[in-house]
């Protein structure tokens, strides 16, 4: 099937018979063309390509695949329908038609926030989710091409670590700005103007209007939606990001020499949280802040008074779970006290909620929490914090163990629950018997064992939908794999498959030497990151693969 040809489901093709490699390839090619014409400013061509993608069988199949494989696949909307069987998924592809489409109301549920308040989560029905996923395929290439350079939230290949690294770049040096405007938008998702989004977000206006005005059902009562995007909609993060994109460019236009002169203005944004650096408190409060307020007002948004303030870098500020502060002129990024407290509270709740659980089961519950938190903070100055958390966790577990055996002595409790492994004592571990009769030793992870590694920030203009950035993302993917135990195993399998030879020059790739990864079928053409689609090359040979392209 030609990538530019819209198609309905091929006759007789069931869900199990779909070639997902072909589907991915066709969608990625259309997305690459959308990027190309967006960069050229050819908006009519972009709209035509979006129409082709949203009416193609490949786009519809990929959209259904996403909503039936993500975490919410078993969570129904107001119609109580979920797509589980291959037949239901095949029929779902055929149901994704623009003509006659009507968005059903969202099912609203309330979930707790970290500050004790409640957040409203809107759950669309499966068909609306799939329609959003379909139109997101056509919108995301534009969003990535036009996004603010230093926006990092809810964007592919970007993460909080990139935002933290950019903050370090603009604040670490002695000559950098000393003042920071910490900005937080009040109820951003709930208050974005519908009129502004319909007028400015480059997607199907009719479909977008239906999503925005669908309303929601809460406690069996239907309520209208007059503003905002639903927290729970697949397309909502991108729509919210696009509503805030342009702020960085507007500030640069308002203060054209800010970066080159003593004003030292830089902006770093993650979703609706952002900071702006400056040379003085007065300038940030009296000139920059009013400019931001005016920009947000056009979109129906306002800054949160209690969370928006100007801070000196020597006092420090919290951003994305980290504390940024200069100590005697040296910038250090550490896990914030609030984030540490929330982490320990989570661990405490798990331990308290499993007072009678088997030790092995408790270890299984705790290890993902410890590993996830440590991996999040492994790029900052966190070694001391990791050690302190390990000490707190040990104290909690000792209390848990002693409580279970009030008539036993400390030595007995220690020998039952805390073992010696190598040179390390007091390891919270358990031996568990498997079905085949073998025994497996489970040990509690220690956060202090997590290595601290500097994060290399993504380039501001890198676009995963643009084929010219393919070598760059291949290199980043390779580094990411080398920093992951599972990733190293996968690359070792590739090395063995190649008999340790470079496919280009047929010379050996020595273990421990430098090398580069390459995708056989490019990611921008639908290739996967499976070991079967990966090759290892010498760095010079890898570069020659793209020479002249």
Short mmCIF file of C-alpha atoms in Angstrom, two decimals:
data_model
loop_
_atom_site.label_atom_id
_atom_site.label_comp_id
_atom_site.label_asym_id
_atom_site.label_seq_id
_atom_site.Cartn_x
_atom_site.Cartn_y
_atom_site.Cartn_z
CA UNK A 1 0.00 0.00 0.00
CA UNK A 2 1.40 3.41 -0.92
CA UNK A 3 2.09 5.60 2.13
CA UNK A 4 0.14 8.48 0.63
CA UNK A 5 -2.97 6.46 -0.13
CA UNK A 6 -5.77 6.43 2.44
CA UNK A 7 -7.37 3.07 2.86
CA UNK A 8 -10.04 1.28 4.77
CA UNK A 9 -9.34 -2.09 6.34
CA UNK A 10 -8.25 -4.52 3.57
CA UNK A 11 -10.92 -7.06 2.93
CA UNK A 12 -10.45 -10.21 4.95
CA UNK A 13 -7.59 -8.84 7.09
CA UNK A 14 -8.22 -9.57 10.75
CA UNK A 15 -6.40 -8.09 13.73
CA UNK A 16 -4.03 -11.06 14.00
CA UNK A 17 -3.13 -10.73 10.33
CA UNK A 18 -1.97 -7.11 10.40
CA UNK A 19 1.68 -6.52 9.50
CA UNK A 20 2.68 -4.06 12.21
CA UNK A 21 6.05 -3.36 10.62
CA UNK A 22 4.27 -2.16 7.47
CA UNK A 23 1.76 -0.16 9.52
CA UNK A 24 4.53 1.57 11.48
CA UNK A 25 6.49 2.25 8.32
CA UNK A 26 3.57 3.89 6.52
CA UNK A 27 2.65 6.07 9.50
CA UNK A 28 6.23 7.16 10.11
CA UNK A 29 6.72 8.10 6.47
CA UNK A 30 3.63 10.28 6.50
CA UNK A 31 4.78 11.87 9.77
CA UNK A 32 8.20 12.62 8.23
CA UNK A 33 6.49 14.36 5.32
CA UNK A 34 4.35 16.38 7.74
CA UNK A 35 7.57 17.55 9.43
CA UNK A 36 9.12 18.46 6.07
CA UNK A 37 6.22 20.66 4.95
CA UNK A 38 5.74 22.18 8.41
CA UNK A 39 9.36 23.31 8.30
CA UNK A 40 8.73 24.75 4.82
CA UNK A 41 5.62 26.60 5.98
CA UNK A 42 3.36 24.79 3.48
CA UNK A 43 0.28 24.58 5.69
CA UNK A 44 -2.07 23.32 2.96
CA UNK A 45 0.22 20.39 2.23
CA UNK A 46 0.42 19.67 5.95
CA UNK A 47 -3.38 19.61 6.23
CA UNK A 48 -3.62 17.26 3.25
CA UNK A 49 -1.09 14.88 4.79
CA UNK A 50 -2.93 14.99 8.12
CA UNK A 51 -6.15 14.06 6.31
CA UNK A 52 -4.37 11.15 4.61
CA UNK A 53 -2.98 9.87 7.90
CA UNK A 54 -6.23 10.13 9.86
CA UNK A 55 -8.13 8.35 7.08
CA UNK A 56 -5.56 5.61 6.49
CA UNK A 57 -5.93 2.02 7.63
CA UNK A 58 -2.42 2.12 9.08
CA UNK A 59 -3.18 5.17 11.22
CA UNK A 60 -6.42 3.69 12.52
CA UNK A 61 -4.83 0.31 13.26
CA UNK A 62 -1.97 1.93 15.17
CA UNK A 63 -4.40 4.08 17.16
CA UNK A 64 -6.45 1.04 18.21
CA UNK A 65 -3.25 -0.82 19.07
CA UNK A 66 -2.16 1.98 21.38
CA UNK A 67 -5.39 2.23 23.37
CA UNK A 68 -5.71 -1.55 23.71
CA UNK A 69 -2.16 -2.04 24.98
CA UNK A 70 -1.58 0.91 27.33
CA UNK A 71 -2.17 0.97 31.10
CA UNK A 72 -5.79 2.08 30.74
CA UNK A 73 -6.80 -0.70 28.36
CA UNK A 74 -9.07 -2.32 30.95
CA UNK A 75 -10.61 0.92 32.24
CA UNK A 76 -13.94 1.62 30.53
CA UNK A 77 -15.62 4.96 29.94
CA UNK A 78 -19.27 5.81 30.50
CA UNK A 79 -20.41 3.13 28.04
CA UNK A 80 -18.61 0.34 30.02
CA UNK A 81 -17.07 -0.96 26.77
CA UNK A 82 -13.49 -2.22 26.42
CA UNK A 83 -11.85 -3.85 23.42
CA UNK A 84 -10.27 -7.16 24.43
CA UNK A 85 -10.80 -9.65 21.61
CA UNK A 86 -9.15 -9.55 18.17
CA UNK A 87 -12.59 -9.28 16.59
CA UNK A 88 -13.48 -6.25 18.73
CA UNK A 89 -10.22 -4.58 17.74
CA UNK A 90 -10.79 -5.30 14.05
CA UNK A 91 -14.28 -3.78 14.28
CA UNK A 92 -12.84 -0.82 16.19
CA UNK A 93 -10.56 0.03 13.26
CA UNK A 94 -13.58 0.18 10.94
CA UNK A 95 -15.48 2.37 13.44
CA UNK A 96 -12.92 5.21 13.38
CA UNK A 97 -14.72 7.40 10.86
CA UNK A 98 -15.05 11.16 10.88
CA UNK A 99 -18.53 11.16 9.36
CA UNK A 100 -21.14 10.55 12.04
CA UNK A 101 -18.63 10.64 14.88
CA UNK A 102 -19.94 12.00 18.18
CA UNK A 103 -17.86 12.25 21.35
CA UNK A 104 -19.43 10.73 24.46
CA UNK A 105 -19.02 12.40 27.88
CA UNK A 106 -16.02 11.57 30.04
CA UNK A 107 -16.30 9.44 33.15
CA UNK A 108 -14.86 11.59 35.94
CA UNK A 109 -12.95 10.08 38.85
CA UNK A 110 -11.09 11.94 41.60
CA UNK A 111 -7.52 11.00 42.48
CA UNK A 112 -5.45 12.47 45.35
CA UNK A 113 -2.60 14.91 44.70
CA UNK A 114 0.64 15.22 46.69
CA UNK A 115 -0.64 18.37 48.45
CA UNK A 116 -3.69 16.54 49.78
CA UNK A 117 -6.11 18.03 47.25
CA UNK A 118 -7.97 16.03 44.63
CA UNK A 119 -7.37 15.99 40.88
CA UNK A 120 -10.19 15.35 38.45
CA UNK A 121 -9.36 12.66 35.91
CA UNK A 122 -11.57 12.34 32.84
CA UNK A 123 -11.79 8.88 31.25
CA UNK A 124 -13.03 8.85 27.63
CA UNK A 125 -14.77 5.86 26.09
CA UNK A 126 -12.58 3.56 24.01
CA UNK A 127 -13.73 4.95 20.67
CA UNK A 128 -12.93 8.52 21.72
CA UNK A 129 -9.53 7.39 23.01
CA UNK A 130 -8.77 5.74 19.68
CA UNK A 131 -9.92 8.81 17.73
CA UNK A 132 -7.66 10.98 19.89
CA UNK A 133 -4.75 8.59 19.37
CA UNK A 134 -5.39 8.68 15.62
CA UNK A 135 -5.40 12.48 15.40
CA UNK A 136 -2.40 12.64 17.72
CA UNK A 137 -0.40 10.70 15.13
CA UNK A 138 -1.02 13.58 12.72
CA UNK A 139 -0.60 16.37 15.28
CA UNK A 140 2.54 15.30 17.14
CA UNK A 141 4.96 15.82 14.19
CA UNK A 142 3.78 19.44 13.98
CA UNK A 143 3.97 19.90 17.74
CA UNK A 144 7.56 18.58 17.79
CA UNK A 145 8.57 20.83 14.90
CA UNK A 146 7.10 24.02 16.35
CA UNK A 147 7.70 23.38 20.07
CA UNK A 148 9.66 25.73 22.30
CA UNK A 149 13.32 24.62 22.25
CA UNK A 150 13.49 24.30 26.04
CA UNK A 151 10.14 22.61 26.66
CA UNK A 152 10.63 19.06 27.97
CA UNK A 153 7.33 17.80 29.38
CA UNK A 154 5.23 15.13 27.65
CA UNK A 155 7.41 15.08 24.54
CA UNK A 156 8.94 11.97 22.94
CA UNK A 157 12.62 11.37 23.74
CA UNK A 158 12.60 14.14 26.37
CA UNK A 159 12.48 13.81 30.14
CA UNK A 160 12.79 15.70 33.40
CA UNK A 161 16.52 14.95 33.35
CA UNK A 162 16.84 17.12 30.23
CA UNK A 163 15.07 20.00 31.97
CA UNK A 164 17.35 19.61 35.00
CA UNK A 165 20.45 19.59 32.77
CA UNK A 166 19.29 22.76 31.01
CA UNK A 167 18.77 24.46 34.38
CA UNK A 168 22.35 23.55 35.27
CA UNK A 169 23.62 25.00 31.98
CA UNK A 170 21.93 28.39 32.49
CA UNK A 171 22.67 28.70 36.22
CA UNK A 172 25.95 26.94 37.06
CA UNK A 173 28.55 29.48 35.96
CA UNK A 174 29.54 32.49 38.01
CA UNK A 175 28.54 34.79 35.14
CA UNK A 176 25.06 33.22 34.86
CA UNK A 177 21.86 34.76 36.22
CA UNK A 178 21.43 34.82 40.00
CA UNK A 179 17.66 35.29 40.12
CA UNK A 180 14.94 32.85 39.11
CA UNK A 181 11.24 33.40 38.46
CA UNK A 182 9.50 30.20 39.59
CA UNK A 183 6.21 30.07 37.73
CA UNK A 184 3.27 27.74 38.08
CA UNK A 185 0.05 28.03 36.11
CA UNK A 186 -3.10 27.75 38.18
CA UNK A 187 -5.26 24.77 37.13
CA UNK A 188 -3.70 24.80 33.68
CA UNK A 189 -5.48 21.73 32.30
CA UNK A 190 -8.83 22.90 33.60
CA UNK A 191 -8.74 26.50 32.38
CA UNK A 192 -7.24 26.59 28.87
CA UNK A 193 -9.59 28.51 26.57
CA UNK A 194 -11.52 26.28 24.17
CA UNK A 195 -11.83 29.12 21.65
CA UNK A 196 -8.07 29.64 21.63
CA UNK A 197 -7.34 25.93 21.12
CA UNK A 198 -9.85 25.53 18.30
CA UNK A 199 -8.43 28.61 16.56
CA UNK A 200 -4.75 27.78 16.99
CA UNK A 201 -4.13 24.03 17.32
CA UNK A 202 -3.57 22.61 13.80
CA UNK A 203 -5.85 19.60 13.89
CA UNK A 204 -9.38 18.81 12.70
CA UNK A 205 -11.38 21.69 14.21
CA UNK A 206 -14.72 19.88 14.17
CA UNK A 207 -13.36 16.80 15.94
CA UNK A 208 -11.41 18.92 18.45
CA UNK A 209 -14.54 20.94 19.27
CA UNK A 210 -16.47 17.73 19.94
CA UNK A 211 -13.83 16.49 22.37
CA UNK A 212 -13.62 19.76 24.23
CA UNK A 213 -17.40 20.15 24.60
CA UNK A 214 -18.19 16.50 25.40
CA UNK A 215 -18.86 17.18 29.10
CA UNK A 216 -18.36 14.68 31.89
CA UNK A 217 -20.40 12.39 34.10
CA UNK A 218 -19.79 12.47 37.84
CA UNK A 219 -21.97 10.61 40.35
CA UNK A 220 -24.50 9.85 37.59
CA UNK A 221 -24.92 13.53 36.69
CA UNK A 222 -23.90 15.14 33.39
CA UNK A 223 -21.87 18.37 33.56
CA UNK A 224 -20.81 20.63 30.67
CA UNK A 225 -17.16 21.54 29.96
CA UNK A 226 -16.62 25.21 29.20
CA UNK A 227 -12.82 25.31 29.37
CA UNK A 228 -9.75 23.10 29.71
CA UNK A 229 -8.67 19.73 28.39
CA UNK A 230 -9.45 16.46 30.20
CA UNK A 231 -6.65 15.02 32.32
CA UNK A 232 -6.85 11.51 30.97
CA UNK A 233 -7.28 12.26 27.29
CA UNK A 234 -4.50 10.89 25.07
CA UNK A 235 -4.21 14.10 23.08
CA UNK A 236 -4.51 16.42 26.11
CA UNK A 237 -0.78 16.71 27.00
CA UNK A 238 0.12 17.71 23.44
CA UNK A 239 -2.80 20.17 23.23
CA UNK A 240 -1.73 21.75 26.54
CA UNK A 241 1.90 21.91 25.41
CA UNK A 242 0.92 23.62 22.15
CA UNK A 243 -1.16 26.11 24.11
CA UNK A 244 1.98 27.16 25.98
CA UNK A 245 4.40 26.93 23.06
CA UNK A 246 5.46 30.34 21.82
CA UNK A 247 6.16 31.78 25.26
CA UNK A 248 9.91 31.32 24.85
CA UNK A 249 9.87 32.97 21.41
CA UNK A 250 7.65 35.79 22.65
CA UNK A 251 10.06 36.55 25.51
CA UNK A 252 12.98 36.56 23.06
CA UNK A 253 11.09 39.01 20.87
CA UNK A 254 10.10 41.21 23.80
CA UNK A 255 13.67 41.26 25.13
CA UNK A 256 15.73 40.71 21.93
CA UNK A 257 19.14 41.18 23.51
CA UNK A 258 18.42 39.45 26.79
CA UNK A 259 20.63 36.44 26.15
CA UNK A 260 23.61 38.44 24.92
CA UNK A 261 23.52 41.23 27.48
CA UNK A 262 23.43 41.55 31.24
CA UNK A 263 19.75 40.54 31.41
CA UNK A 264 20.76 36.82 31.27
CA UNK A 265 17.26 35.60 30.47
CA UNK A 266 16.63 31.90 29.86
CA UNK A 267 13.48 29.83 30.11
CA UNK A 268 13.09 26.13 30.99
CA UNK A 269 9.64 24.55 30.93
CA UNK A 270 8.27 21.14 31.86
CA UNK A 271 4.53 20.94 31.06
CA UNK A 272 2.91 23.82 33.00
CA UNK A 273 5.84 24.37 35.39
CA UNK A 274 8.61 26.66 34.23
CA UNK A 275 11.40 28.92 35.39
CA UNK A 276 12.83 32.08 33.85
CA UNK A 277 16.27 33.34 34.85
CA UNK A 278 17.24 37.00 35.06
CA UNK A 279 19.83 39.48 36.30
CA UNK A 280 17.65 41.09 38.96
CA UNK A 281 14.59 40.49 41.07
CA UNK A 282 13.04 43.80 40.00
CA UNK A 283 13.41 43.08 36.28
CA UNK A 284 11.81 39.64 36.60
CA UNK A 285 8.93 40.94 38.70
CA UNK A 286 8.24 44.22 36.89
CA UNK A 287 8.94 43.35 33.25
CA UNK A 288 9.13 39.60 32.63
CA UNK A 289 6.27 38.49 34.87
CA UNK A 290 3.72 40.97 33.37
CA UNK A 291 4.73 39.77 29.89
CA UNK A 292 4.09 36.16 30.91
CA UNK A 293 0.76 37.12 32.49
CA UNK A 294 -0.36 38.80 29.24
CA UNK A 295 0.67 35.75 27.18
CA UNK A 296 -1.29 33.40 29.43
CA UNK A 297 -4.35 35.67 29.57
CA UNK A 298 -4.91 35.17 25.83
CA UNK A 299 -5.25 31.46 26.56
CA UNK A 300 -7.52 31.91 29.58
CA UNK A 301 -4.75 31.10 32.06
CA UNK A 302 -3.33 32.81 35.14
CA UNK A 303 -0.28 32.25 37.32
CA UNK A 304 -0.73 30.64 40.72
CA UNK A 305 -0.06 33.39 43.32
CA UNK A 306 1.11 31.00 46.04
CA UNK A 307 3.51 29.08 43.78
CA UNK A 308 4.91 31.91 41.65
CA UNK A 309 7.83 33.82 43.16
CA UNK A 310 11.28 35.22 42.44
CA UNK A 311 14.17 33.53 44.27
CA UNK A 312 17.91 34.10 44.52
CA UNK A 313 20.00 31.11 43.52
CA UNK A 314 21.84 31.20 46.87
CA UNK A 315 18.50 30.55 48.60
CA UNK A 316 17.66 27.82 46.14
CA UNK A 317 14.41 26.66 44.58
CA UNK A 318 12.58 23.36 43.99
CA UNK A 319 11.79 22.24 40.46
CA UNK A 320 10.71 18.77 39.27
CA UNK A 321 11.53 17.12 42.58
CA UNK A 322 15.03 18.63 42.83
CA UNK A 323 16.49 21.51 44.78
CA UNK A 324 18.73 23.87 42.81
CA UNK A 325 21.02 25.95 45.00
CA UNK A 326 24.48 27.48 44.97
CA UNK A 327 26.77 26.71 47.89
CA UNK A 328 29.71 29.15 48.03
CA UNK A 329 29.23 29.83 44.35
CA UNK A 330 28.89 26.16 43.27
CA UNK A 331 25.54 24.98 41.94
CA UNK A 332 24.37 21.65 43.35
CA UNK A 333 21.22 19.82 42.32
CA UNK A 334 19.87 17.53 45.04
CA UNK A 335 16.60 15.68 45.65
CA UNK A 336 14.25 18.16 47.29
CA UNK A 337 13.20 17.70 50.91
CA UNK A 338 9.55 17.47 49.90
CA UNK A 339 10.34 14.74 47.37
CA UNK A 340 12.41 12.78 49.91
CA UNK A 341 9.59 13.03 52.45
CA UNK A 342 7.00 11.85 49.92
CA UNK A 343 9.23 8.92 48.99
CA UNK A 344 9.69 7.84 52.60
CA UNK A 345 5.96 8.25 53.24
CA UNK A 346 5.23 5.91 50.33
CA UNK A 347 7.65 3.29 51.67
CA UNK A 348 6.21 3.63 55.19
CA UNK A 349 2.66 3.09 53.89
CA UNK A 350 3.71 -0.06 52.02
CA UNK A 351 5.43 -1.51 55.08
CA UNK A 352 2.52 -0.63 57.39
CA UNK A 353 0.04 -2.10 54.95
CA UNK A 354 1.91 -5.42 54.85
CA UNK A 355 2.49 -6.19 58.53
CA UNK A 356 1.69 -9.87 58.08
CA UNK A 357 3.03 -10.33 54.55
CA UNK A 358 5.80 -12.77 53.70
CA UNK A 359 9.22 -11.18 53.68
CA UNK A 360 9.74 -12.09 50.01
CA UNK A 361 6.47 -10.43 49.02
CA UNK A 362 7.40 -7.26 50.91
CA UNK A 363 10.74 -7.16 49.11
CA UNK A 364 8.93 -7.48 45.77
CA UNK A 365 6.70 -4.53 46.67
CA UNK A 366 9.52 -2.29 47.88
CA UNK A 367 12.20 -2.90 45.26
CA UNK A 368 10.37 -1.24 42.31
CA UNK A 369 9.67 1.82 44.49
CA UNK A 370 13.29 2.09 45.61
CA UNK A 371 14.68 1.42 42.14
CA UNK A 372 12.36 3.89 40.39
CA UNK A 373 13.09 6.73 42.81
CA UNK A 374 16.84 6.13 42.73
CA UNK A 375 16.89 5.99 38.92
CA UNK A 376 14.99 9.28 38.74
CA UNK A 377 17.59 11.02 40.90
CA UNK A 378 20.69 9.21 39.66
CA UNK A 379 21.77 12.19 37.52
CA UNK A 380 22.05 14.66 40.42
CA UNK A 381 24.00 14.97 43.69
CA UNK A 382 22.08 12.23 45.45
CA UNK A 383 24.61 9.73 46.88
CA UNK A 384 24.33 11.10 50.42
CA UNK A 385 20.54 11.22 50.16
CA UNK A 386 20.44 7.61 48.95
CA UNK A 387 22.43 6.55 52.02
CA UNK A 388 20.10 8.40 54.38
CA UNK A 389 17.04 6.82 52.79
CA UNK A 390 18.59 3.36 53.12
CA UNK A 391 19.08 4.07 56.84
CA UNK A 392 15.45 5.15 57.26
CA UNK A 393 14.22 2.10 55.36
CA UNK A 394 16.36 -0.20 57.51
CA UNK A 395 14.83 1.34 60.68
CA UNK A 396 11.31 0.81 59.30
CA UNK A 397 12.05 -2.80 58.41
CA UNK A 398 13.63 -3.52 61.78
CA UNK A 399 10.50 -2.22 63.45
CA UNK A 400 8.40 -4.35 61.08
CA UNK A 401 10.43 -7.48 61.91
CA UNK A 402 10.51 -6.95 65.70
CA UNK A 403 6.76 -6.34 65.83
CA UNK A 404 6.12 -9.75 64.24
CA UNK A 405 7.99 -11.58 67.01
CA UNK A 406 7.44 -9.74 70.32
CA UNK A 407 8.74 -12.68 72.34
CA UNK A 408 11.99 -13.16 70.42
CA UNK A 409 15.29 -11.43 71.05
CA UNK A 410 17.11 -9.05 68.74
CA UNK A 411 19.70 -11.65 67.71
CA UNK A 412 17.01 -14.11 66.65
CA UNK A 413 15.18 -11.41 64.61
CA UNK A 414 18.43 -10.37 62.97
CA UNK A 415 19.33 -13.91 61.94
CA UNK A 416 15.86 -14.56 60.53
CA UNK A 417 15.40 -11.43 58.44
CA UNK A 418 18.84 -9.80 57.95
CA UNK A 419 21.57 -11.86 56.31
CA UNK A 420 25.23 -11.44 55.43
CA UNK A 421 26.07 -11.21 51.73
CA UNK A 422 29.76 -10.98 50.94
CA UNK A 423 31.24 -8.17 53.00
CA UNK A 424 27.84 -6.62 53.67
CA UNK A 425 25.89 -7.33 56.86
CA UNK A 426 22.28 -6.59 57.70
CA UNK A 427 20.93 -7.33 54.23
CA UNK A 428 17.13 -7.63 54.32
CA UNK A 429 16.73 -10.83 52.32
CA UNK A 430 14.71 -14.01 52.07
CA UNK A 431 15.07 -17.40 50.42
CA UNK A 432 12.01 -18.48 48.46
CA UNK A 433 11.28 -21.95 47.16
CA UNK A 434 10.18 -22.16 43.53
CA UNK A 435 7.70 -24.58 41.96
CA UNK A 436 10.52 -26.63 40.45
CA UNK A 437 12.08 -27.10 43.89
CA UNK A 438 14.91 -24.61 43.39
CA UNK A 439 15.52 -21.74 45.81
CA UNK A 440 15.89 -18.07 44.92
CA UNK A 441 17.45 -15.46 47.16
CA UNK A 442 15.56 -12.14 47.19
CA UNK A 443 17.32 -9.12 48.66
CA UNK A 444 16.13 -5.58 49.27
CA UNK A 445 17.68 -3.08 46.89
CA UNK A 446 19.92 -0.41 48.43
CA UNK A 447 19.57 2.98 46.79
CA UNK A 448 23.20 3.80 47.66
CA UNK A 449 24.24 1.12 45.13
CA UNK A 450 22.77 3.19 42.30
CA UNK A 451 25.65 4.79 40.36
CA UNK A 452 25.53 8.54 39.81
CA UNK A 453 25.79 9.29 36.09
CA UNK A 454 25.75 12.67 34.41
CA UNK A 455 22.82 13.07 32.02
CA UNK A 456 23.62 14.33 28.53
CA UNK A 457 20.90 16.78 27.58
CA UNK A 458 19.03 16.29 24.32
CA UNK A 459 19.78 18.87 21.63
CA UNK A 460 17.13 21.57 21.55
CA UNK A 461 16.18 21.07 17.91
CA UNK A 462 16.20 17.26 17.88
CA UNK A 463 13.00 15.93 16.32
CA UNK A 464 12.29 12.17 16.46
CA UNK A 465 9.91 12.50 13.49
CA UNK A 466 12.56 14.10 11.24
CA UNK A 467 14.72 11.54 9.36
CA UNK A 468 17.79 13.80 9.43
CA UNK A 469 18.00 13.31 13.21
CA UNK A 470 18.06 9.50 12.92
CA UNK A 471 21.86 9.13 13.50
CA UNK A 472 21.63 11.36 16.57
CA UNK A 473 18.84 9.34 18.18
CA UNK A 474 20.62 6.09 17.30
CA UNK A 475 23.66 7.31 19.25
CA UNK A 476 21.53 8.38 22.23
CA UNK A 477 19.71 5.06 22.20
CA UNK A 478 23.03 3.22 22.25
CA UNK A 479 24.24 5.22 25.26
CA UNK A 480 20.96 4.59 27.05
CA UNK A 481 21.31 0.85 26.47
CA UNK A 482 24.86 0.81 27.80
CA UNK A 483 23.68 2.48 31.01
CA UNK A 484 21.02 -0.19 31.53
CA UNK A 485 21.81 -3.76 32.66
CA UNK A 486 19.08 -5.16 30.40
CA UNK A 487 20.28 -2.94 27.57
CA UNK A 488 23.82 -4.26 27.84
CA UNK A 489 22.51 -7.82 27.63
CA UNK A 490 20.55 -6.94 24.48
CA UNK A 491 23.61 -5.34 22.83
CA UNK A 492 25.74 -8.33 23.79
CA UNK A 493 23.27 -10.58 21.97
CA UNK A 494 23.64 -8.36 18.89
CA UNK A 495 27.44 -8.58 19.16
CA UNK A 496 27.27 -12.37 19.32
CA UNK A 497 24.90 -12.51 16.34
CA UNK A 498 27.43 -10.51 14.32
CA UNK A 499 30.27 -12.84 15.45
CA UNK A 500 31.88 -9.76 16.96
CA UNK A 501 32.43 -8.20 13.51
CA UNK A 502 31.47 -4.78 12.16
CA UNK A 503 28.99 -5.29 9.25
CA UNK A 504 30.61 -2.47 7.25
CA UNK A 505 34.34 -3.29 7.37
CA UNK A 506 34.12 -6.90 8.63
CA UNK A 507 36.81 -6.12 11.21
CA UNK A 508 36.39 -7.22 14.86
CA UNK A 509 34.60 -5.01 17.37
CA UNK A 510 36.70 -5.66 20.45
CA UNK A 511 34.84 -6.02 23.76
CA UNK A 512 35.24 -2.80 25.71
CA UNK A 513 36.08 -0.74 22.63
CA UNK A 514 33.99 2.15 21.36
CA UNK A 515 31.19 1.36 18.94
CA UNK A 516 27.94 2.80 17.62
CA UNK A 517 24.45 1.33 17.17
CA UNK A 518 22.44 1.49 13.97
CA UNK A 519 18.86 0.47 13.25
CA UNK A 520 18.56 -1.74 10.16
CA UNK A 521 15.10 -0.31 9.47
CA UNK A 522 15.19 3.30 10.65
CA UNK A 523 12.93 4.29 13.50
CA UNK A 524 11.54 7.09 11.32
CA UNK A 525 10.48 4.40 8.84
CA UNK A 526 8.80 2.20 11.42
CA UNK A 527 11.72 0.13 12.65
CA UNK A 528 11.64 -1.26 16.19
CA UNK A 529 14.31 -1.32 18.90
CA UNK A 530 14.31 -5.12 19.01
CA UNK A 531 17.70 -6.84 18.92
CA UNK A 532 16.87 -8.22 15.45
CA UNK A 533 16.73 -4.64 14.09
CA UNK A 534 20.05 -3.49 15.61
CA UNK A 535 23.58 -3.54 14.27
CA UNK A 536 26.82 -2.60 16.02
CA UNK A 537 29.43 -0.67 14.01
CA UNK A 538 32.77 0.99 14.54
CA UNK A 539 32.13 4.74 15.03
CA UNK A 540 33.83 5.64 11.71
CA UNK A 541 31.89 2.95 9.86
CA UNK A 542 28.65 4.12 11.42
CA UNK A 543 29.33 7.65 10.17
CA UNK A 544 29.98 6.37 6.65
CA UNK A 545 26.50 4.82 6.61
CA UNK A 546 25.03 8.33 6.55
CA UNK A 547 27.68 10.03 4.43
CA UNK A 548 26.14 11.86 1.52
CA UNK A 549 22.58 11.35 2.78
#
